[in-house]
């Protein structure tokens, strides 16, 4: 759903006169929504600019994305970036976004408490 | 092979009527970059539900956005999102909201200017009409008044 929302925003912003580039890890959704420019990274959802705590990899992915931003000339182009999540293990592709993928939603009372605690913590310190 | 998320979504939410994804078959809108990225003011928007300090959380079908200072640190940020596994982004927001990396690329001169603030919303919005007619135009207005030259969008 995030991929659709991002593509829709890109199209509106681009039409308003500002060039856009979408990152994507969901190629079929991005193809359907058809944003002006995109780069595809075949990583599990939640890692569209790289793996956690790997700044060199994240930086390289962004450099590649920004290069595509400058070089894409045809509206609707999606450039595939050459990164592999794990050379020795592609099992994530079979399980990503399947049953059991999404964490259970916390009970409303717990979520409300977490929200109140966070807001209190920061309003005291600011 | 790229994962096909449209059939997976149908399967995961099989208790509900199939979602009608947006399919645009036209040629998308197009605005050429006016200058190289190294001379451009580049803004970041992420759909991963990132929140800064005591900002109010998102809710379902929320078409609002938050302004995230570009110098925010990991400790300043939280996440509210129901549609992806947030564990890794909670450890390092740069997986889906690369503030630190874009600051570095600005310092290296790869980006002319990394626009402050960055923009965050919660992308799990089922109503495409709400995104197109409410959220997107407000973002476009913000970017124009900030004189942004280019926008990088990161889903989650």
XYZ file of N, CA and C in Angstrom:
846
model
N 0.831 -1.211 0.000
C 0.000 0.000 0.000
C 0.864 1.259 0.000
N 1.962 1.190 0.779
C 2.921 2.296 0.808
C 3.422 2.625 -0.588
N 3.645 1.550 -1.374
C 4.203 1.771 -2.712
C 3.207 2.489 -3.596
N 1.930 2.140 -3.437
C 0.909 2.819 -4.232
C 0.822 4.295 -3.813
N 0.790 4.542 -2.494
C 0.665 5.918 -2.000
C 1.835 6.775 -2.492
N 3.049 6.216 -2.402
C 4.239 6.954 -2.822
C 4.165 7.277 -4.325
N 3.731 6.311 -5.118
C 3.627 6.536 -6.559
C 2.597 7.602 -6.896
N 1.479 7.586 -6.161
C 0.436 8.589 -6.397
C 0.955 9.987 -6.065
N 1.684 10.099 -4.955
C 2.231 11.412 -4.567
C 3.251 11.875 -5.609
N 4.097 10.951 -6.069
C 5.107 11.318 -7.068
C 4.442 11.910 -8.305
N 3.360 11.289 -8.748
C 2.683 11.776 -9.962
C 2.113 13.179 -9.764
N 1.536 13.435 -8.574
C 0.959 14.762 -8.314
C 2.073 15.816 -8.198
N 3.137 15.470 -7.483
C 4.240 16.427 -7.290
C 4.912 16.721 -8.637
N 5.118 15.691 -9.416
C 5.738 15.866 -10.739
C 4.863 16.771 -11.622
N 3.561 16.538 -11.575
C 2.639 17.353 -12.376
C 2.637 18.802 -11.888
N 2.979 19.011 -10.604
C 3.045 20.367 -10.056
C 4.376 21.043 -10.393
N 5.268 20.337 -11.083
C 6.499 20.975 -11.567
C 7.758 20.625 -10.811
N 7.709 19.601 -9.962
C 8.919 19.184 -9.235
C 9.250 17.748 -9.625
N 10.460 17.517 -10.169
C 10.840 16.151 -10.565
C 10.944 15.218 -9.361
N 10.601 13.949 -9.566
C 10.559 12.976 -8.469
C 11.268 11.678 -8.849
N 11.744 10.982 -7.822
C 12.226 9.608 -7.992
C 11.676 8.773 -6.842
N 11.047 7.636 -7.174
C 10.554 6.707 -6.155
C 11.541 5.559 -5.989
N 11.845 5.206 -4.745
C 12.462 3.918 -4.476
C 11.319 2.899 -4.481
N 11.608 1.641 -4.810
C 10.575 0.613 -4.682
C 11.196 -0.751 -4.432
N 10.494 -1.557 -3.627
C 10.822 -2.982 -3.505
C 9.639 -3.836 -3.915
N 8.581 -3.212 -4.373
C 7.391 -3.953 -4.826
C 7.150 -3.580 -6.286
N 7.807 -4.348 -7.150
C 7.836 -3.990 -8.566
C 6.450 -4.008 -9.193
N 5.631 -5.004 -8.837
C 4.314 -5.080 -9.494
C 3.419 -3.898 -9.108
N 3.490 -3.487 -7.842
C 2.646 -2.360 -7.403
C 3.124 -1.057 -8.061
N 4.438 -0.889 -8.114
C 4.982 0.339 -8.713
C 4.690 0.391 -10.213
N 4.811 -0.774 -10.885
C 4.476 -0.795 -12.322
C 3.035 -0.378 -12.548
N 2.143 -0.846 -11.655
C 0.722 -0.545 -11.821
C 0.441 0.944 -11.613
N 1.035 1.529 -10.584
C 0.740 2.946 -10.290
C 1.500 3.861 -11.244
N 2.629 3.379 -11.757
C 3.319 4.039 -12.876
C 3.793 5.464 -12.550
N 4.759 5.581 -11.622
C 5.300 6.909 -11.314
C 6.299 7.351 -12.393
N 6.665 8.639 -12.400
C 7.559 9.149 -13.457
C 8.914 8.428 -13.515
N 9.578 8.286 -12.348
C 10.899 7.625 -12.306
C 10.950 6.746 -11.064
N 11.549 5.561 -11.184
C 11.683 4.705 -10.007
C 12.950 3.863 -10.117
N 13.461 3.447 -8.955
C 14.516 2.427 -8.920
C 14.020 1.273 -8.064
N 14.251 0.065 -8.575
C 13.784 -1.144 -7.892
C 14.951 -1.812 -7.172
N 14.743 -2.081 -5.889
C 15.729 -2.780 -5.066
C 15.051 -4.044 -4.559
N 15.560 -5.214 -4.925
C 14.898 -6.463 -4.569
C 15.268 -6.900 -3.148
N 14.778 -6.145 -2.182
C 14.988 -6.408 -0.765
C 13.604 -6.596 -0.128
N 13.552 -7.261 1.038
C 12.261 -7.403 1.725
C 11.658 -6.037 2.070
N 10.347 -5.977 2.153
C 9.692 -4.718 2.539
C 10.282 -4.208 3.852
N 10.402 -2.880 3.936
C 10.968 -2.293 5.153
C 12.458 -2.030 5.047
N 13.011 -2.214 3.853
C 14.455 -2.001 3.647
C 14.703 -1.325 2.305
N 13.879 -0.351 1.970
C 13.951 0.228 0.622
C 15.216 1.036 0.394
N 15.910 1.435 1.465
C 17.210 2.081 1.248
C 18.330 1.296 1.935
N 18.122 -0.017 2.166
C 19.227 -0.864 2.595
C 19.005 -1.615 3.888
N 20.052 -2.338 4.294
C 20.000 -3.118 5.530
C 20.353 -2.235 6.720
N 19.840 -2.597 7.915
C 20.113 -1.764 9.080
C 21.595 -1.758 9.458
N 22.049 -0.614 9.889
C 23.426 -0.453 10.382
C 24.483 -0.872 9.367
N 24.167 -0.660 8.097
C 25.162 -0.859 7.040
C 25.227 0.438 6.218
N 25.857 1.454 6.824
C 25.830 2.774 6.186
C 26.470 2.801 4.791
N 27.508 2.003 4.582
C 28.151 2.026 3.256
C 27.191 1.524 2.189
N 26.500 0.433 2.514
C 25.517 -0.119 1.573
C 24.382 0.890 1.343
N 23.881 1.472 2.403
C 22.782 2.442 2.272
C 23.207 3.619 1.405
N 24.428 4.086 1.640
C 24.930 5.238 0.873
C 25.069 4.880 -0.604
N 25.573 3.668 -0.862
C 25.771 3.255 -2.250
C 24.430 3.116 -2.982
N 23.444 2.557 -2.283
C 22.113 2.429 -2.890
C 21.563 3.816 -3.228
N 21.738 4.756 -2.322
C 21.221 6.110 -2.573
C 21.983 6.794 -3.707
N 23.306 6.582 -3.746
C 24.080 7.161 -4.867
C 23.564 6.628 -6.197
N 23.320 5.324 -6.240
C 22.809 4.719 -7.477
C 21.429 5.279 -7.825
N 20.618 5.457 -6.799
C 19.270 5.984 -7.033
C 19.351 7.402 -7.602
N 20.241 8.197 -7.023
C 20.344 9.596 -7.480
C 20.938 9.665 -8.885
N 21.789 8.712 -9.210
C 22.312 8.668 -10.588
C 21.160 8.357 -11.549
N 20.315 7.422 -11.163
C 19.155 7.100 -12.009
C 18.240 8.317 -12.145
N 18.118 9.075 -11.077
C 17.289 10.284 -11.113
C 17.748 11.184 -12.270
N 19.081 11.290 -12.417
C 19.625 12.183 -13.457
C 19.588 11.573 -14.850
N 19.614 10.242 -14.912
C 19.790 9.636 -16.243
C 18.494 9.131 -16.879
N 17.465 8.887 -16.075
C 16.210 8.411 -16.675
C 15.644 9.508 -17.581
N 15.312 9.117 -18.798
C 14.813 10.116 -19.754
C 13.390 9.843 -20.193
N 12.941 8.591 -19.982
C 11.608 8.232 -20.484
C 10.647 8.103 -19.301
N 9.535 8.850 -19.310
C 8.564 8.772 -18.204
C 8.085 7.341 -17.974
N 8.072 6.926 -16.718
C 7.607 5.587 -16.388
C 8.730 4.561 -16.303
N 9.978 5.011 -16.421
C 11.110 4.076 -16.357
C 11.343 3.594 -14.919
N 11.591 2.279 -14.773
C 12.005 1.716 -13.485
C 13.372 1.056 -13.688
N 14.382 1.575 -13.019
C 15.740 1.034 -13.137
C 15.954 0.014 -12.025
N 16.446 -1.175 -12.367
C 16.708 -2.193 -11.349
C 18.122 -2.028 -10.803
N 18.242 -1.936 -9.488
C 19.565 -1.818 -8.871
C 20.137 -3.221 -8.646
N 21.469 -3.353 -8.774
C 22.066 -4.701 -8.819
C 22.402 -5.304 -7.455
N 21.599 -5.048 -6.433
C 21.933 -5.570 -5.102
C 21.134 -6.827 -4.790
N 21.777 -7.730 -4.053
C 21.130 -8.976 -3.652
C 21.090 -8.997 -2.126
N 19.934 -9.304 -1.573
C 19.749 -9.289 -0.112
C 20.706 -10.266 0.557
N 20.743 -11.515 0.055
C 21.634 -12.528 0.627
C 21.938 -13.546 -0.471
N 23.187 -13.564 -0.899
C 23.566 -14.428 -2.026
C 23.269 -15.897 -1.755
N 23.322 -16.290 -0.485
C 23.187 -17.706 -0.147
C 21.793 -18.084 0.335
N 20.915 -17.134 0.383
C 19.600 -17.436 0.952
C 18.550 -16.530 0.337
N 17.716 -17.135 -0.495
C 16.646 -16.353 -1.113
C 15.287 -16.726 -0.519
N 15.284 -17.392 0.633
C 14.008 -17.858 1.188
C 13.078 -16.704 1.559
N 13.645 -15.517 1.807
C 12.770 -14.388 2.162
C 11.760 -14.106 1.045
N 12.162 -14.415 -0.189
C 11.256 -14.119 -1.313
C 9.986 -14.981 -1.233
N 10.107 -16.142 -0.622
C 8.936 -17.021 -0.511
C 8.029 -16.630 0.661
N 8.586 -15.919 1.638
C 7.806 -15.681 2.861
C 7.413 -14.225 3.066
N 8.082 -13.285 2.349
C 7.801 -11.870 2.595
C 6.331 -11.570 2.319
N 5.683 -10.937 3.268
C 4.292 -10.529 3.139
C 3.356 -11.713 2.908
N 3.590 -12.791 3.650
C 2.672 -13.933 3.646
C 2.130 -14.084 5.073
N 1.305 -15.090 5.295
C 0.720 -15.284 6.627
C 1.795 -15.261 7.701
N 1.559 -14.523 8.751
C 2.504 -14.451 9.861
C 3.577 -13.398 9.667
N 3.567 -12.732 8.506
C 4.599 -11.716 8.237
C 4.392 -10.484 9.099
N 3.143 -10.042 9.172
C 2.893 -8.808 9.911
C 2.852 -9.087 11.403
N 3.508 -8.235 12.179
C 3.464 -8.413 13.625
C 2.036 -8.226 14.125
N 1.719 -8.891 15.216
C 0.387 -8.703 15.773
C 0.227 -7.273 16.261
N -0.946 -6.737 16.057
C -1.190 -5.368 16.511
C -1.321 -5.357 18.020
N -0.648 -4.404 18.677
C -0.812 -4.326 20.131
C -2.249 -3.950 20.480
N -2.692 -4.356 21.653
C -4.026 -3.963 22.117
C -4.078 -2.440 22.194
N -5.257 -1.877 21.968
C -5.387 -0.419 21.924
C -4.891 0.210 23.223
N -5.203 -0.432 24.317
C -4.813 0.140 25.615
C -3.275 0.221 25.723
N -2.581 -0.813 25.202
C -1.115 -0.802 25.243
C -0.556 0.251 24.285
N -1.167 0.337 23.101
C -0.702 1.316 22.121
C -0.909 2.732 22.658
N -2.038 2.957 23.302
C -2.311 4.284 23.858
C -1.304 4.633 24.951
N -0.961 3.630 25.747
C -0.008 3.887 26.830
C 1.374 4.201 26.256
N 1.791 3.438 25.248
C 3.096 3.675 24.625
C 3.142 5.087 24.034
N 2.044 5.479 23.416
C 1.963 6.814 22.815
C 2.053 7.896 23.899
N 1.302 7.722 24.979
C 1.310 8.716 26.055
C 2.699 8.810 26.681
N 3.351 7.649 26.867
C 4.683 7.642 27.475
C 5.692 8.380 26.591
N 5.627 8.087 25.302
C 6.580 8.735 24.383
C 6.385 10.247 24.394
N 5.146 10.665 24.320
C 4.892 12.102 24.249
C 5.290 12.790 25.552
N 5.038 12.115 26.668
C 5.415 12.698 27.962
C 6.938 12.800 28.069
N 7.623 11.760 27.597
C 9.081 11.727 27.697
C 9.676 12.929 26.975
N 9.181 13.188 25.779
C 9.775 14.258 24.987
C 9.284 15.634 25.419
N 8.054 15.724 25.905
C 7.612 17.072 26.286
C 8.332 17.508 27.561
N 8.734 16.548 28.407
C 9.527 16.916 29.593
C 10.907 17.392 29.204
N 11.481 16.742 28.184
C 12.880 17.033 27.873
C 13.028 18.232 26.941
N 11.901 18.720 26.368
C 12.080 19.822 25.415
C 11.856 21.175 26.077
N 13.780 -13.673 -8.644
C 12.557 -13.098 -9.234
C 11.909 -12.126 -8.250
N 11.530 -10.971 -8.750
C 10.843 -10.042 -7.845
C 9.576 -10.659 -7.259
N 9.348 -10.405 -5.996
C 8.136 -10.891 -5.339
C 6.927 -10.156 -5.922
N 5.852 -10.891 -6.149
C 4.619 -10.231 -6.607
C 3.732 -9.954 -5.400
N 3.677 -8.682 -5.036
C 2.987 -8.312 -3.798
C 1.481 -8.170 -3.972
N 1.029 -7.954 -5.192
C -0.425 -7.817 -5.370
C -1.132 -9.140 -5.054
N -0.693 -10.280 -5.634
C -1.310 -11.550 -5.225
C -1.085 -11.883 -3.755
N 0.089 -11.511 -3.212
C 0.329 -11.809 -1.794
C -0.617 -11.027 -0.899
N -0.907 -9.792 -1.277
C -1.838 -8.983 -0.481
C -3.224 -9.606 -0.522
N -3.605 -10.086 -1.719
C -4.927 -10.700 -1.868
C -5.040 -11.909 -0.944
N -3.951 -12.679 -0.884
C -3.915 -13.892 -0.070
C -3.921 -13.556 1.431
N -3.095 -12.578 1.802
C -2.959 -12.213 3.213
C -4.267 -11.633 3.767
N -4.983 -10.928 2.912
C -6.246 -10.312 3.341
C -7.434 -11.032 2.698
N -7.338 -12.356 2.593
C -8.370 -13.104 1.864
C -9.729 -13.051 2.555
N -9.740 -12.638 3.831
C -11.024 -12.510 4.527
C -11.824 -11.305 4.010
N -11.150 -10.439 3.241
C -11.804 -9.212 2.773
C -11.979 -9.246 1.257
N -12.801 -8.349 0.757
C -12.936 -8.215 -0.704
C -11.580 -7.811 -1.278
N -11.228 -8.326 -2.467
C -9.913 -7.999 -3.036
C -9.745 -6.488 -3.216
N -8.569 -6.000 -2.845
C -8.288 -4.579 -2.982
C -8.158 -4.203 -4.454
N -8.710 -3.081 -4.814
C -8.586 -2.621 -6.205
C -7.422 -1.658 -6.315
N -6.293 -2.200 -6.764
C -5.078 -1.389 -6.872
C -5.234 -0.353 -7.981
N -4.543 0.747 -7.815
C -4.534 1.760 -8.871
C -3.697 1.238 -10.039
N -4.273 1.313 -11.227
C -3.526 0.959 -12.435
C -3.567 2.164 -13.367
N -2.431 2.782 -13.550
C -2.326 3.928 -14.457
C -1.638 3.475 -15.739
N -2.344 3.576 -16.845
C -1.758 3.104 -18.114
C -1.344 4.269 -19.013
N -1.506 5.492 -18.485
C -1.107 6.662 -19.284
C 0.410 6.850 -19.218
N 0.906 7.846 -19.920
C 2.293 8.265 -19.711
C 2.314 9.146 -18.468
N 3.175 8.820 -17.491
C 3.145 9.612 -16.252
C 3.543 11.076 -16.501
N 3.139 11.970 -15.586
C 3.568 13.367 -15.699
C 5.094 13.454 -15.716
N 5.618 14.520 -16.266
C 7.074 14.616 -16.405
C 7.532 16.043 -16.261
N 8.481 16.257 -15.365
C 9.173 17.541 -15.244
C 10.669 17.246 -15.267
N 11.402 17.744 -16.251
C 12.850 17.452 -16.283
C 13.563 18.096 -15.090
N 14.636 17.445 -14.625
C 15.495 18.083 -13.619
C 16.061 19.355 -14.244
N 16.029 20.434 -13.484
C 16.551 21.693 -14.035
C 18.056 21.786 -13.887
N 18.593 21.089 -12.900
C 20.046 21.085 -12.705
C 20.461 19.752 -12.128
N 21.770 19.468 -12.155
C 22.220 18.186 -11.583
C 21.865 18.097 -10.095
N 21.752 16.869 -9.574
C 21.455 16.658 -8.153
C 22.501 17.370 -7.283
N 23.727 17.415 -7.749
C 24.802 18.057 -6.978
C 24.580 19.559 -6.819
N 23.662 20.107 -7.584
C 23.338 21.547 -7.455
C 21.898 21.737 -6.967
N 21.187 20.632 -6.742
C 19.755 20.721 -6.456
C 19.469 20.690 -4.960
N 18.340 21.304 -4.612
C 17.804 21.148 -3.264
C 16.871 19.943 -3.307
N 17.284 18.873 -2.624
C 16.565 17.598 -2.677
C 15.811 17.375 -1.372
N 14.525 17.064 -1.486
C 13.725 16.763 -0.288
C 13.475 15.262 -0.206
N 13.250 14.790 1.031
C 12.946 13.382 1.290
C 11.532 13.270 1.841
N 10.767 12.324 1.289
C 9.506 11.957 1.933
C 9.466 10.437 2.071
N 9.098 9.968 3.250
C 9.040 8.537 3.505
C 7.651 8.154 3.987
N 7.205 6.951 3.589
C 5.859 6.509 3.965
C 5.887 5.516 5.125
N 7.038 5.387 5.785
C 7.208 4.362 6.815
C 6.639 4.702 8.177
N 5.886 5.799 8.292
C 5.252 6.121 9.573
C 6.208 6.651 10.623
N 7.259 7.342 10.179
C 8.251 7.893 11.110
C 7.659 9.089 11.867
N 7.908 9.118 13.176
C 7.461 10.227 14.029
C 8.655 10.827 14.741
N 8.600 12.127 14.974
C 9.685 12.835 15.658
C 9.248 13.205 17.076
N 10.013 12.750 18.039
C 9.821 13.106 19.460
C 8.354 13.006 19.900
N 7.696 14.125 20.234
C 6.346 14.001 20.776
C 5.250 14.261 19.740
N 5.585 14.121 18.468
C 4.534 14.261 17.450
C 3.462 13.190 17.636
N 2.192 13.544 17.392
C 1.131 12.539 17.516
C 1.280 11.427 16.489
N 0.938 10.222 16.893
C 1.049 9.070 16.013
C 0.033 9.171 14.866
N 0.212 8.293 13.898
C -0.744 8.214 12.798
C -1.900 7.303 13.199
N -2.936 7.278 12.371
C -4.008 6.315 12.565
C -4.373 5.753 11.198
N -5.235 4.774 11.170
C -5.633 4.169 9.888
C -6.284 5.204 8.991
N -5.992 5.148 7.713
C -6.548 6.077 6.722
C -6.166 7.532 7.000
N -5.004 7.699 7.641
C -4.519 9.029 8.012
C -3.846 9.670 6.807
N -4.373 10.790 6.349
C -3.753 11.466 5.198
C -2.992 12.717 5.646
N -2.512 12.705 6.892
C -1.686 13.824 7.351
C -0.215 13.435 7.257
N 0.651 14.417 7.419
C 2.085 14.135 7.386
C 2.759 14.901 8.510
N 3.980 14.500 8.810
C 4.755 15.139 9.868
C 6.023 15.731 9.253
N 6.490 16.810 9.853
C 7.757 17.422 9.438
C 8.854 16.887 10.346
N 9.871 16.306 9.755
C 10.950 15.694 10.531
C 12.226 16.517 10.308
N 12.770 17.128 11.365
C 14.009 17.894 11.182
C 15.102 17.002 10.590
N 15.838 17.518 9.637
C 16.791 16.642 8.949
C 17.927 16.196 9.861
N 18.153 16.932 10.970
C 19.220 16.527 11.894
C 18.728 15.598 12.998
N 17.494 15.116 12.899
C 16.974 14.199 13.909
C 17.880 12.966 14.019
N 18.024 12.456 15.241
C 18.826 11.251 15.464
C 17.893 10.065 15.697
N 18.485 8.884 15.764
C 17.704 7.664 15.998
C 16.829 7.806 17.253
N 17.409 8.404 18.311
C 16.691 8.513 19.592
C 15.486 9.446 19.497
N 15.485 10.332 18.506
C 14.367 11.271 18.338
C 13.172 10.634 17.640
N 13.360 9.447 17.045
C 12.367 8.941 16.098
C 11.635 7.708 16.621
N 10.382 7.616 16.256
C 9.575 6.438 16.558
C 8.825 6.088 15.266
N 8.119 4.972 15.276
C 7.405 4.530 14.069
C 5.996 4.117 14.444
N 5.020 4.549 13.652
C 3.665 3.993 13.777
C 3.235 3.539 12.391
N 3.108 2.230 12.213
C 2.722 1.681 10.916
C 2.234 0.252 11.128
N 1.211 -0.158 10.402
C 0.697 -1.520 10.586
C 1.062 -2.443 9.432
N 1.667 -1.908 8.367
C 1.782 -2.675 7.136
C 3.148 -3.227 6.791
N 4.139 -3.094 7.643
C 5.429 -3.739 7.371
C 6.100 -4.085 8.693
N 7.116 -4.940 8.618
C 7.860 -5.302 9.821
C 8.785 -4.150 10.163
N 8.570 -3.533 11.310
C 9.326 -2.313 11.599
C 10.607 -2.561 12.415
N 10.890 -3.810 12.749
C 12.031 -4.088 13.653
C 13.333 -3.448 13.157
N 13.660 -3.680 11.883
C 14.940 -3.163 11.389
C 14.931 -1.641 11.323
N 13.821 -1.058 10.903
C 13.740 0.405 10.836
C 13.783 1.026 12.230
N 13.315 0.277 13.222
C 13.414 0.788 14.595
C 14.860 0.773 15.068
N 15.631 -0.228 14.602
C 17.052 -0.268 14.969
C 17.828 0.814 14.231
N 17.450 1.032 12.977
C 18.169 2.003 12.140
C 17.167 2.563 11.120
N 16.675 3.760 11.419
C 15.647 4.342 10.546
C 16.131 4.535 9.113
N 17.452 4.520 8.932
C 17.987 4.749 7.579
C 17.627 3.648 6.578
N 17.065 2.528 7.061
C 16.548 1.483 6.153
C 15.385 1.998 5.307
N 14.608 2.910 5.865
C 13.420 3.414 5.151
C 13.316 4.934 5.183
N 14.170 5.582 5.979
C 14.099 7.044 6.095
C 15.532 7.549 6.285
N 16.270 7.650 5.167
C 17.739 7.769 5.252
C 18.251 9.174 5.554
N 17.847 9.726 6.679
C 18.283 11.077 7.046
C 19.803 11.169 7.139
N 20.401 10.231 7.872
C 21.852 10.326 8.119
C 22.614 10.200 6.806
N 22.162 9.269 5.944
C 22.865 9.055 4.676
C 22.757 10.277 3.761
N 21.589 10.890 3.728
C 21.422 12.064 2.853
C 22.213 13.249 3.401
N 22.332 13.340 4.717
C 23.197 14.397 5.284
C 24.641 14.175 4.847
N 25.073 12.907 4.875
C 26.447 12.607 4.451
C 26.649 12.921 2.974
N 25.663 12.548 2.157
C 25.791 12.811 0.716
C 25.763 14.316 0.437
N 25.058 15.064 1.268
C 25.091 16.528 1.149
C 26.496 17.036 1.495
N 27.061 16.511 2.595
C 28.396 16.941 3.011
C 29.445 16.600 1.956
N 29.246 15.466 1.272
C 30.195 15.054 0.221
C 29.993 15.823 -1.078
N 28.908 16.570 -1.179
C 28.649 17.312 -2.406
C 27.883 16.537 -3.463
N 27.438 15.321 -3.134
C 26.640 14.544 -4.094
C 25.270 15.206 -4.277
N 24.754 15.773 -3.175
C 23.488 16.510 -3.188
C 23.816 17.975 -2.922
N 23.231 18.884 -3.695
C 23.487 20.312 -3.485
C 23.064 20.746 -2.094
N 21.792 20.468 -1.759
C 21.280 20.787 -0.431
C 20.226 19.752 -0.078
N 20.326 19.190 1.124
C 19.303 18.275 1.619
C 18.268 19.143 2.347
N 17.066 19.219 1.786
C 16.050 20.148 2.290
C 15.660 19.818 3.730
N 15.477 20.846 4.526
C 15.050 20.708 5.917
C 13.700 21.398 6.065
N 12.652 20.773 6.582
C 12.618 19.416 7.117
C 12.394 18.373 6.020
N 12.468 17.084 6.462
C 12.003 15.970 5.634
C 10.529 15.723 5.987
N 9.869 14.928 5.179
C 8.422 14.714 5.331
C 8.137 13.240 5.579
N 7.199 12.983 6.473
C 6.874 11.605 6.822
C 5.368 11.417 6.861
N 4.912 10.285 6.344
C 3.500 9.929 6.493
C 3.412 8.419 6.654
N 2.197 7.934 6.832
C 1.979 6.507 7.029
C 1.290 6.021 5.761
N 2.043 5.263 4.950
C 1.591 4.999 3.593
C 0.463 3.985 3.447
N 0.064 3.346 4.532
C -0.984 2.333 4.427
C -2.372 2.953 4.338
N -2.593 3.722 3.294
C -3.866 4.433 3.119
C -4.623 3.734 1.992
N -5.766 3.149 2.329
C -6.499 2.372 1.326
C -7.135 3.268 0.267
N -7.547 4.465 0.659
C -8.233 5.350 -0.268
C -7.243 6.086 -1.160
N -7.142 5.653 -2.417
C -6.247 6.335 -3.355
C -6.731 7.766 -3.594
N -8.050 7.948 -3.535
C -8.593 9.294 -3.732
C -8.088 10.243 -2.645
N -8.042 9.741 -1.409
C -7.559 10.563 -0.303
C -6.087 10.968 -0.508
N -5.294 10.014 -1.000
C -3.879 10.302 -1.243
C -3.744 11.342 -2.352
N -4.470 11.108 -3.451
C -4.359 11.990 -4.625
C -4.908 13.383 -4.361
N -6.036 13.442 -3.657
C -6.741 14.726 -3.556
C -6.455 15.478 -2.259
N -6.020 14.755 -1.218
C -5.776 15.453 0.053
C -4.280 15.528 0.372
N -3.657 14.365 0.484
C -2.261 14.352 0.936
C -1.305 14.922 -0.117
N -1.375 14.403 -1.345
C -0.384 14.776 -2.365
C -0.381 16.277 -2.683
N -1.543 16.919 -2.853
C -1.497 18.356 -3.155
C -0.892 19.185 -2.016
N -1.149 18.754 -0.777
C -0.558 19.496 0.355
C 0.967 19.354 0.352
N 1.436 18.144 0.048
C 2.887 17.932 -0.034
C 3.468 18.788 -1.171
N 2.798 18.784 -2.310
C 3.297 19.566 -3.458
C 3.387 21.045 -3.089
N 2.378 21.562 -2.380
C 2.405 22.972 -1.969
C 3.577 23.250 -1.033
N 3.782 22.346 -0.062
C 4.911 22.508 0.874
C 6.232 22.572 0.116
N 6.393 21.663 -0.829
C 7.658 21.573 -1.552
C 7.887 22.819 -2.392
N 6.800 23.326 -2.968
C 6.942 24.525 -3.796
C 7.302 25.725 -2.933
N 6.641 25.874 -1.785
C 7.002 27.050 -0.970
C 8.396 26.905 -0.389
N 8.903 25.680 -0.280
C 10.278 25.481 0.200
C 11.290 25.574 -0.952
N 10.818 25.840 -2.163
C 11.694 25.939 -3.347
C 12.569 24.710 -3.538
N 11.941 23.564 -3.383
C 12.646 22.296 -3.573
C 12.791 22.018 -5.072
N 13.964 21.496 -5.470
C 14.205 21.202 -6.895
C 13.865 19.774 -7.268
N 13.897 18.858 -6.287
C 13.724 17.438 -6.605
C 13.255 16.717 -5.350
N 12.464 15.654 -5.551
C 11.914 14.915 -4.409
C 12.259 13.435 -4.517
N 12.803 12.894 -3.427
C 13.057 11.456 -3.315
C 11.978 10.851 -2.424
N 11.284 9.828 -2.955
C 10.197 9.193 -2.195
C 10.601 7.777 -1.815
N 10.444 7.438 -0.537
C 10.814 6.110 -0.057
C 9.621 5.447 0.611
N 9.104 4.367 0.005
C 8.026 3.608 0.654
C 8.600 2.675 1.714
N 7.740 1.928 2.406
C 8.257 1.008 3.426
C 7.482 -0.303 3.388
